[in-house]
Coordinates of C-alpha atoms and ligand atoms in Angstrom, one line a residue:
X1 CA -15.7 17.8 11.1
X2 CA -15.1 18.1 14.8
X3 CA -18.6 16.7 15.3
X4 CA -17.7 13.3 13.5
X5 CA -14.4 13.1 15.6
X6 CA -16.8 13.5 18.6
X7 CA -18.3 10.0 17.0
X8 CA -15.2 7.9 16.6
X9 CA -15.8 5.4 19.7
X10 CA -12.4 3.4 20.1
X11 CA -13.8 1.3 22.4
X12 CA -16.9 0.6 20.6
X13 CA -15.3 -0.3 17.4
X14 CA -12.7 -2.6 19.7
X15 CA -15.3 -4.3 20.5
X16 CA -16.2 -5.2 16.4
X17 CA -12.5 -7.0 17.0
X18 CA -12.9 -10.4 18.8
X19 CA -9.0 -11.0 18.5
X20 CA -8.4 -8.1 21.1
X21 CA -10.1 -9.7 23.8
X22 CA -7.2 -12.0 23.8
X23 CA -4.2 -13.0 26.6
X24 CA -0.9 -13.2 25.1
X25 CA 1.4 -14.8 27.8
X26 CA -1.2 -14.1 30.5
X27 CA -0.9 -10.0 29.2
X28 CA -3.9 -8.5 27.3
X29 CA -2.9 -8.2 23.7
X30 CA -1.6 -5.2 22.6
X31 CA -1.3 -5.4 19.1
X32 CA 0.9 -2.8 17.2
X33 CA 2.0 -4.9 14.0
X34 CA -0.6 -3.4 11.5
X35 CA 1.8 -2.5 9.3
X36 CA 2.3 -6.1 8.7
X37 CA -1.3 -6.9 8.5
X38 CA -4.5 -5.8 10.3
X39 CA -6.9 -7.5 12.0
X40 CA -10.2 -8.5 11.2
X41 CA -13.5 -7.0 12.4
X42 CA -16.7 -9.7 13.1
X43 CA -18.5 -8.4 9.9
X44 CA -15.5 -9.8 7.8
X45 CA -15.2 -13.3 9.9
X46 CA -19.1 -13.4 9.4
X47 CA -18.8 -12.7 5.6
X48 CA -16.5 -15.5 5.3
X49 CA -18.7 -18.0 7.3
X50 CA -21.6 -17.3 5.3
X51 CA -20.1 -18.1 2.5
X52 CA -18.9 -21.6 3.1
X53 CA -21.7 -22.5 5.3
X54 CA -24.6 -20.9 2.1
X55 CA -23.0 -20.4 -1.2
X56 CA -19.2 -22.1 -1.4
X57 CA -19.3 -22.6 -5.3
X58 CA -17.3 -21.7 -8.4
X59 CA -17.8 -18.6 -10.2
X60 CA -18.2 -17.6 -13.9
X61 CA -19.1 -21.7 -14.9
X62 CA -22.6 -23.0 -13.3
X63 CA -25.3 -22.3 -14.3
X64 CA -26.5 -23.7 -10.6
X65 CA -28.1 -21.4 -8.3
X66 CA -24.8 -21.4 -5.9
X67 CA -22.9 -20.8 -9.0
X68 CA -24.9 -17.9 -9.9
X69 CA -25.2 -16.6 -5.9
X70 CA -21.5 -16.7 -5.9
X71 CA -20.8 -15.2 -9.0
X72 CA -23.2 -12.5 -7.9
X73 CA -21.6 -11.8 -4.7
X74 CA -18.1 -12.0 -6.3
X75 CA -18.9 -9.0 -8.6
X76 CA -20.6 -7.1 -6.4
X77 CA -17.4 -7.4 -4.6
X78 CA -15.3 -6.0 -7.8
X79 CA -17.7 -3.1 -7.9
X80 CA -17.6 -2.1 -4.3
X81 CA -13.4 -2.4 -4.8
X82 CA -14.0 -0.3 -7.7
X83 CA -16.4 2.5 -6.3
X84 CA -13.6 2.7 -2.8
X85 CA -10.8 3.8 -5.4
X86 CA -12.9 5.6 -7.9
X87 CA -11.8 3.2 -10.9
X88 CA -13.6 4.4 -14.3
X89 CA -14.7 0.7 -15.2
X90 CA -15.2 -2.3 -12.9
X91 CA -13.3 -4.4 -15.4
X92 CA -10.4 -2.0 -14.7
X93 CA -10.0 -3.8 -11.4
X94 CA -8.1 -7.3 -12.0
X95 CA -8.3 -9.2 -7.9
X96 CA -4.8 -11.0 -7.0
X97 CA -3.5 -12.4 -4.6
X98 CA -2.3 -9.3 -3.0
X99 CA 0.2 -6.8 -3.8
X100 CA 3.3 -8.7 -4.6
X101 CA 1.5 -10.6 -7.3
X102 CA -0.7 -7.6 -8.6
X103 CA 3.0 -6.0 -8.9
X104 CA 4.3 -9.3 -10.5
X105 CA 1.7 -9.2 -13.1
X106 CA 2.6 -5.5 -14.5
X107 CA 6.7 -6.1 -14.3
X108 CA 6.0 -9.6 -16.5
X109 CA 3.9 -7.7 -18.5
X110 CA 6.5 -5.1 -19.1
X111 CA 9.1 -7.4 -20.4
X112 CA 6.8 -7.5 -24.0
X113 CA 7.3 -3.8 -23.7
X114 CA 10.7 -2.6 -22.8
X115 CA 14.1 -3.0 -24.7
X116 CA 17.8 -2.9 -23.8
X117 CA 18.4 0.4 -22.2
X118 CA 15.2 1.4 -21.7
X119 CA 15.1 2.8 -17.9
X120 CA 12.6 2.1 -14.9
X121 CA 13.0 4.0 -11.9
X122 CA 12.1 2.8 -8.1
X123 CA 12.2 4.7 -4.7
X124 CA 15.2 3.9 -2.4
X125 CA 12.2 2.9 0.0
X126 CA 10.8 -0.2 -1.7
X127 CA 9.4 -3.4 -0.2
X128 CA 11.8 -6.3 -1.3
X129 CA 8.5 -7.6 -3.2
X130 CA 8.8 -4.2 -5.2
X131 CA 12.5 -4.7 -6.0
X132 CA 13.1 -8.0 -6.7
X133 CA 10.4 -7.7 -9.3
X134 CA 11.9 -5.0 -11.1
X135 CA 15.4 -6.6 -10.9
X136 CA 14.3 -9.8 -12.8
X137 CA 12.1 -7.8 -15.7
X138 CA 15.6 -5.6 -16.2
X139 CA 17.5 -9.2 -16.3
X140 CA 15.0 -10.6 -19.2
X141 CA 15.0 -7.3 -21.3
X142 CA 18.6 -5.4 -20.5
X143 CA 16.4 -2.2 -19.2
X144 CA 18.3 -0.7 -16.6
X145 CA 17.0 0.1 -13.2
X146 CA 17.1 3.5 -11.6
X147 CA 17.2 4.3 -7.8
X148 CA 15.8 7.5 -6.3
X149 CA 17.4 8.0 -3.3
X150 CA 16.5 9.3 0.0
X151 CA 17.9 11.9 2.8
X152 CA 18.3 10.9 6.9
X153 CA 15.0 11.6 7.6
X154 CA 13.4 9.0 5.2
X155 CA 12.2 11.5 2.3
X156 CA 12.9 10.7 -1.2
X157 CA 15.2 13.6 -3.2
X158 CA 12.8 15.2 -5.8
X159 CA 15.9 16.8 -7.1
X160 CA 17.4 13.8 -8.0
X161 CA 14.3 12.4 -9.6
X162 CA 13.9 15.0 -11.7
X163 CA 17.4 14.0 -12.9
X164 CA 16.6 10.3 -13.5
X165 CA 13.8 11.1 -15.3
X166 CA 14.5 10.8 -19.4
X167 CA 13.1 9.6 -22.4
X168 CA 14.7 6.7 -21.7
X169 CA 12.1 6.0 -18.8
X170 CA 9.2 3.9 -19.3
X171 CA 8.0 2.7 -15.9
X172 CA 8.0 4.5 -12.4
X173 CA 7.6 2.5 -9.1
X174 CA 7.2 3.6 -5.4
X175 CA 5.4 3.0 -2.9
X176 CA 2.7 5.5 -1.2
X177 CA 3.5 4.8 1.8
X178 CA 6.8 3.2 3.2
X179 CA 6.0 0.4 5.3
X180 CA 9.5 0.8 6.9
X181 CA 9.8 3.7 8.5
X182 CA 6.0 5.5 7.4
X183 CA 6.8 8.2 5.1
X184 CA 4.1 9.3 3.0
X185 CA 5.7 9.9 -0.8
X186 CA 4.6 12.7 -2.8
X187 CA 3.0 10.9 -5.1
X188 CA 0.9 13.3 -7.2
X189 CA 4.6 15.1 -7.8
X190 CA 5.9 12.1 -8.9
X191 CA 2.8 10.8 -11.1
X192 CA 2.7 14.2 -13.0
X193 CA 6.4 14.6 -13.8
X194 CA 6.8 10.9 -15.6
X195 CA 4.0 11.4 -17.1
X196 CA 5.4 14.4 -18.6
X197 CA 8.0 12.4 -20.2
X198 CA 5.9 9.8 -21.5
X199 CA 6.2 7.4 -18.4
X200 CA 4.0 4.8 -17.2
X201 CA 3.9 5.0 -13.2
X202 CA 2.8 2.1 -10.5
X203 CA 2.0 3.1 -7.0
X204 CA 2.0 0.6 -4.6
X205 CA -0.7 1.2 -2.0
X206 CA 0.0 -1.3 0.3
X207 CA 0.6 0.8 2.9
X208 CA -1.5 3.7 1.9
X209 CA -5.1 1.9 1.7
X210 CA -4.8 1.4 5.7
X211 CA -5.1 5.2 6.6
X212 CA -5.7 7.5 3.1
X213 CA -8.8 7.0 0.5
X214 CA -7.0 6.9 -2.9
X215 CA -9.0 7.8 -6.2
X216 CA -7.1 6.5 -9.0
X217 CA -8.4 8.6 -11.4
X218 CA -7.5 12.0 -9.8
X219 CA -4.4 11.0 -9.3
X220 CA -4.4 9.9 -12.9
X221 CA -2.3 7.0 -11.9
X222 CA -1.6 3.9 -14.7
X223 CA -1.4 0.8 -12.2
X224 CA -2.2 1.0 -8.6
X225 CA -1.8 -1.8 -6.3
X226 CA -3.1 -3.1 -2.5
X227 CA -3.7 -6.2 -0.9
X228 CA -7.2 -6.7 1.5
X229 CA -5.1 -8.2 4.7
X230 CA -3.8 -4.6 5.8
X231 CA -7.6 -3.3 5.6
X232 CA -9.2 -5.1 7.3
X233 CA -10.1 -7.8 4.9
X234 CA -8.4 -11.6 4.5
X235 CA -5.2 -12.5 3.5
X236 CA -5.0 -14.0 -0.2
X237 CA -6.7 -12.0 -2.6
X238 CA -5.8 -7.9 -3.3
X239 CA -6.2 -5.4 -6.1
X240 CA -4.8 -4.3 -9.4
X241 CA -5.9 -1.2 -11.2
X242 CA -5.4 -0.8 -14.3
X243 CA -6.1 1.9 -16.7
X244 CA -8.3 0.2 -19.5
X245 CA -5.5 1.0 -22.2
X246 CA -2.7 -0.1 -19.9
X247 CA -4.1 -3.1 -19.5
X248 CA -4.9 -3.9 -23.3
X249 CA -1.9 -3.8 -23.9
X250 CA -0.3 -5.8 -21.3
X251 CA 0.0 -9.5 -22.6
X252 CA -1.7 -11.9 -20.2
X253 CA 0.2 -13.4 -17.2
X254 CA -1.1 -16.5 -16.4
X255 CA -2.8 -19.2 -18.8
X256 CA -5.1 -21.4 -17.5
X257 CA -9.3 -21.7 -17.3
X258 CA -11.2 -18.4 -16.9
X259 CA -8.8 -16.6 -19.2
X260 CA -9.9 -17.4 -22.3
X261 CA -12.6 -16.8 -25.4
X262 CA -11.9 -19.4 -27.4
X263 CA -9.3 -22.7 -27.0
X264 CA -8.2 -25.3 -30.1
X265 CA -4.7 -26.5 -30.1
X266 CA -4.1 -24.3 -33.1
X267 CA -4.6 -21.0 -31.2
X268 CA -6.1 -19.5 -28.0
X269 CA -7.7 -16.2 -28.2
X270 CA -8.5 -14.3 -24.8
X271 CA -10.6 -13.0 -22.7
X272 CA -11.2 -9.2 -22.4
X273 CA -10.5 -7.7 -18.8
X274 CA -10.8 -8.4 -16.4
X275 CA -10.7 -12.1 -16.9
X276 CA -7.4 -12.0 -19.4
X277 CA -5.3 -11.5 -15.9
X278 CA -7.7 -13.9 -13.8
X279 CA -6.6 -17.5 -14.6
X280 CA -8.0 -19.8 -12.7
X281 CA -10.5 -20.2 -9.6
X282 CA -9.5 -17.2 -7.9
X283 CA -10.0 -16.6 -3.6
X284 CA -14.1 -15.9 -4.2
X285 CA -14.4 -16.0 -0.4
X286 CA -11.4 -13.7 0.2
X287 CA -12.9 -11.5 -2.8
X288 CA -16.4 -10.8 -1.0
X289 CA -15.4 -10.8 2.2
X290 CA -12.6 -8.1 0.8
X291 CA -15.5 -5.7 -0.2
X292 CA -17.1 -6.1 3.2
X293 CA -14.0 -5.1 4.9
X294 CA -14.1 -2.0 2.7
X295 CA -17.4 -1.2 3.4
X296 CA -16.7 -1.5 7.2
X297 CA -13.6 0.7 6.8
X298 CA -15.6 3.5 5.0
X299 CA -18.6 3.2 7.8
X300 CA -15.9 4.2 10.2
X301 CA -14.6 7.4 7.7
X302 CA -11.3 7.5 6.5
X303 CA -11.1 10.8 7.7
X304 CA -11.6 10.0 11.1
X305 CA -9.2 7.6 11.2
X306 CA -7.0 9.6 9.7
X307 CA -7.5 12.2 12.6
X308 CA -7.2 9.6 15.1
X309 CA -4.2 8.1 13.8
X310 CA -2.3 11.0 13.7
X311 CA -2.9 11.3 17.2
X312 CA -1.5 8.1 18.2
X313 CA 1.6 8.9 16.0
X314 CA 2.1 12.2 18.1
X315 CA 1.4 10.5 21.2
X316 CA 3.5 7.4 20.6
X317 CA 6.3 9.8 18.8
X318 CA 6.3 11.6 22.2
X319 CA 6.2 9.2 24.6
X320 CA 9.0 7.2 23.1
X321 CA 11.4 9.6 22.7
X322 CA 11.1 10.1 26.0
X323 CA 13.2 6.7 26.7
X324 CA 16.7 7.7 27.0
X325 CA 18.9 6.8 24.1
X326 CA 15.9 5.9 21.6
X327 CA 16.4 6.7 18.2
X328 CA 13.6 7.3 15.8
X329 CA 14.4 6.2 12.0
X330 CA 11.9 7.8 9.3
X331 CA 11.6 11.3 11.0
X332 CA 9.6 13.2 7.6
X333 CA 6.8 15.5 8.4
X334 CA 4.6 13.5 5.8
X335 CA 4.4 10.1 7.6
X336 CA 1.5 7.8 8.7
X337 CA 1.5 6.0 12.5
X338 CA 4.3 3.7 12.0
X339 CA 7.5 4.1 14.2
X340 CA 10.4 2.7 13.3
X341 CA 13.3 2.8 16.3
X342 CA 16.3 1.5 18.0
X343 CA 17.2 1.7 21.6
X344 CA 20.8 2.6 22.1
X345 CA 23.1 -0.6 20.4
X346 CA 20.3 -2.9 21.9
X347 CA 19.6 -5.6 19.0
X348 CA 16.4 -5.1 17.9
X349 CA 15.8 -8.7 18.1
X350 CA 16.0 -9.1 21.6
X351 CA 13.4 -5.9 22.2
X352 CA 11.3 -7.6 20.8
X353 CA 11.2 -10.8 22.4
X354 CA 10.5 -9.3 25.9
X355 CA 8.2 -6.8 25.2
X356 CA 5.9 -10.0 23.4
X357 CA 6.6 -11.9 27.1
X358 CA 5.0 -8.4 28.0
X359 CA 1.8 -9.3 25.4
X360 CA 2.7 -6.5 23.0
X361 CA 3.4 -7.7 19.1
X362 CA 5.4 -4.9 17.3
X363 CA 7.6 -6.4 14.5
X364 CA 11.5 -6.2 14.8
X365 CA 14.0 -6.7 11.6
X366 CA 14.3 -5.1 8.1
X367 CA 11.1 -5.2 7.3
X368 CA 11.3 -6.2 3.7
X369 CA 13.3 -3.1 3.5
X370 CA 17.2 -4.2 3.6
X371 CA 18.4 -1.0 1.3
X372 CA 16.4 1.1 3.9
X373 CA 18.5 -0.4 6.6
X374 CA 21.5 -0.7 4.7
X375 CA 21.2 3.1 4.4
X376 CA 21.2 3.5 8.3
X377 CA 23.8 1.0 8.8
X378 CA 21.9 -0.9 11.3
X379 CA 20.4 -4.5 11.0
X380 CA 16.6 -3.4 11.4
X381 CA 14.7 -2.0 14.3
X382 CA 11.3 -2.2 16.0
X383 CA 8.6 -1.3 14.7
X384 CA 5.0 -0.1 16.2
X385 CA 2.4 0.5 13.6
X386 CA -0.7 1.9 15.1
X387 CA -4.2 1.2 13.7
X388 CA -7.3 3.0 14.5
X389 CA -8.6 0.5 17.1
X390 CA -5.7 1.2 19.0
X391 CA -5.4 3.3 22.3
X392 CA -3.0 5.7 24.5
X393 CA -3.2 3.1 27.1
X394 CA -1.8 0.7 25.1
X395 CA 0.7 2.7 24.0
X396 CA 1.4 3.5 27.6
X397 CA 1.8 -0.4 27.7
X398 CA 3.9 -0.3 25.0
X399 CA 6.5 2.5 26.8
X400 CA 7.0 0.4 29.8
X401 CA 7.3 -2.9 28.4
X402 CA 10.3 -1.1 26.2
X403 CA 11.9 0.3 29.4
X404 CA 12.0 -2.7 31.2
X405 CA 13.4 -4.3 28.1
X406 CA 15.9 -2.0 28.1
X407 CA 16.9 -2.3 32.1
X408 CA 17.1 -6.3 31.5
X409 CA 18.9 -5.9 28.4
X410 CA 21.7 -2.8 29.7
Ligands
PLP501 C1 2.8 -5.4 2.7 C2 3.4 -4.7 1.7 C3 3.7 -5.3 0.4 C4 3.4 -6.8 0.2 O1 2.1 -7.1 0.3 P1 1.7 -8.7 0.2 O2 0.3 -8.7 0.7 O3 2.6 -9.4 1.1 O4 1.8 -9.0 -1.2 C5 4.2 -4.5 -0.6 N1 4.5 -3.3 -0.4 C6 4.2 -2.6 0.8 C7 4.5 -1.2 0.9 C8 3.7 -3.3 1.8 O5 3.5 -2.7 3.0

C-alpha cells in the first residue's frame, strides 16, 4: 500500500491538467471548487476532439461507418461506466444528463407507484436538486415526505431514522456524500434497514464518485446516481443505475425517438433498457469522453487518492483553524476534503471576492443546501473542496489570502 503512495506524483498528474497553468488576476490559479465540478485532464479534452474532428455522428440509426464507429465507441463507454460501479448488466446503466435529471427520472417514475400517504424519506443534507424533486412527486400523488435530521456536527440521527422508517415507506433518498459541508453518510446502514421494510433506496453519488469507488451491487443499492463533470469527465451527460427489476417497472420518462419498438398512432410499444429512459440523441461525445475520464481516474487508484485527499483535509482542517475566529461547519469524523467555514460575522460573500483578486476559486453561499444553512442560522459560507491534483502550497495560498481578507474586511 505504502509503495503505491510512494507513486502518486502530484506534480506529474498537474501537469495532465492544462487549466492549472493558468493566471487568474495576474495570481496562479489555485483552484479549490471541486466540489462544484472538477477539472478536466488532457486525455478527456483529447477524447472529445477526436470525436468531432473523426467520428461526430448519430448513434443507434446509420448504418454508415461513422454511425457504426460512434455507436461503437458510445457502448463501449456504457460498459466501462458499468465495470467502474460493478453494475450486473450494461443495460442497467441509463446515461443522463447528470444527476439532477438521473434523479428526476426515478421521482417521475415513482408517481405511477406511490399513493396518498405513502411515505418517502430524505436526509436533512440534500442538494436542492434532491429536494425539490421529491417535493413535486409528493404534490402529484399526496405521499408525504419525511426528513431525517441531523446533529451540529453535520451527521444524520440514525435513531431518528429508524423511527421514520414504516411500512408506510416506499422510497429512501440521501446523498453519499454531502456536497455542503463533506460528510460521508452511512450508507450501507441506511440501504439495509429500508430494505428491511420493503423500501426502495436512491443514493445520490454526486459527491461520492470524486474520492470513493462505489459497487452497486455490494451495496445492494436500487438506483444510484452521478454526473461525469465532478470526475473528471464533461459536463452534460451522467449516470443512472438501476436494478434491472426497478427499472422494468418504472414507466418511461421521456417520449421521443430512440425509445421505442414499435410506433402507429394507435399505440407505441417500448424499448427494453436501457433505451426506454434514453429519448432522443443523447451527449455521445460527453458519453465517451465520460468513460475516458473514468479510466484516467482509476489509472491514478482511488485508493491513492483517497489517501492523499485525506491529507489535504487534515492539512487544510489544521491550518485553517488556525485563523482566529474561523468556524468550521460539518465537523463529522466520516467526511471527504470539503471545508465548509465562516470567519467571524464576515459575509461569506465578501471572502470570497478577495481571495479570487488573490487567484484562489473556492465557492461561497448555500450551496444548493439552504436547509443545511438554515440549520446553522447563517446565510452560507466558504467553501474549499480539495481534489487530488491539489497541493499544501496551495493551500498555504489559500490561508493567506483568507487572512488578508479578513484584515481588509475587520
Ligand atoms: C453536484 C451535485 C448534484 C447535482 O449535480 P448536477 O450535475 O448539477 O445534476 C446533486 N447532488 C450532489 C450531492 C451534488 O454534489
Amino acid at each position: 500500500m505504502q509503495k503505491e503512495i510512494d507513486m502518486f506524483d502530484v506534480q506529474k498528474i498537474r501537469k495532465d491538467f492544462p487549466i492549472l497553468n493558468r493566471e487568474v488576476n495576474g495570481k496562479p490559479l489555485v483552484y479549490f471548487d471541486n466540489a462544484a465540478t472538477s477539472q478536466t485532464p488532457q486525455v478527456v479534452i483529447d477524447a472529445i476532439v477526436d470525436y468531432y474532428s473523426n467520428y461526430n455522428a448519430n448513434i443507434h440509426r446509420g448504418v454508415h461507418t461513422l454511425s457504426q464507429e460512434a455507436t461503437d465507441a458510445y457502448e463501449i463507454a456504457r460498459k466501462k461506466v458499468q465495470q467502474h460501479f460493478n453494475a450486473a448488466h450494461s443495460h442497467e446503466i441509463i446515461l443522463t444528463s447528470g444527476t439532477t435529471h438521473s434523479i428526476n427520472i426515478v421521482a417521475t417514475g415513482f408517481s405511477s407507484l406511490l399513493t396518498k400517504g405513502d411515505e418517502i424519506i430524505v436526509s436533512a443534507l440534500e442538494h436542492h436538486s434532491n429536494i425539490v424533486p421529491w417535493q413535486m412527486l409528493c404534490e402529484r400523488t399526496g405521499a408525504v415526505l419525511k426528513v431525517i435530521p441531523m446533529n451540529e456536527d453535520g451527521e444524520l440521527l440514525m435513531d431518528a431514522y429508524d423511527q421514520l422508517l414504516s411500512e408506510k415507506t416506499k422510497l429512501v433518498f440521501t446523498n453519499h456524500i454531502s456536497n455542503a459541508l463533506g460528510t460521508i453518510n452511512p450508507i450501507e446502514e441506511i440501504i439495509e434497514k429500508a430494505h428491511h421494510i420493503g423500501a426502495a433506496v436512491l443514493i445520490d453519488g454526486a459527491q461520492s464518485c470524486p474520492h470513493i469507488k462505489p459497487d452497486v451491487q455490494k451495496l445492494d443499492v436500487d438506483f444510484y446516481v452521478a454526473s461525469a463533470h465532478k470526475l473528471c469527465g464533461p459536463t452534460g451527460v451522467g449516470l443512472l443505475y438501476g436494478k434491472e427489476e426497478w427499472l422494468n417497472k418504472l414507466p418511461p420518462y421521456q417520449g421521443g425517438g430512440e425509445m421505442i419498438d414499435q410506433v402507429t398512432f394507435e399505440k407505441t410499444t417500448y424499448a427494453g433498457l436501457p433505451h426506454k429512459f434514453e429519448a432522443g440523441t443523447p451527449n455521445i461525445c460527453g458519453g465517451i469522453a465520460f468513460g475516458v475520464a473514468l479510466d484516467y481516474m482509476n489509472s491514478i487508484g482511488f485508493d491513492n487518492i483517497a489517501t492523499y485527499e485525506n491529507e489535504l483535509l487534515a492539512y487544510g482542517t489544521k491550518k485553517l483553524l488556525e485563523i482566529e475566529g474561523l468556524k468550521i461547519y460539518g465537523t463529522s469524523k466520516q467526511k471527504t476534503s470539503v471545508i465548509s467555514f465562516n470567519v467571524g460575522d464576515i459575509h461569506p460573500y465578501d471572502i470570497g471576492s478577495i481571495v479570487d483578486k488573490l487567484g484562489v476559486a473556492v465557492r461561497t453561499g448555500h450551496h444548493c443546501a439552504q436547509p443545511i444553512m438554515d440549520f446553522y442560522k447563517i446565510p452560507g459560507t466558504i467553501r474549499a473542496s480539495f481534489s487530488f491534483y491539489n497541493t499544501k502550497e496551495e493551500i498555504d495560498i489559500l490561508v493567506e489570502a483568507i487572512k488578508k481578507a479578513k484584515m481588509m474586511l475587520t
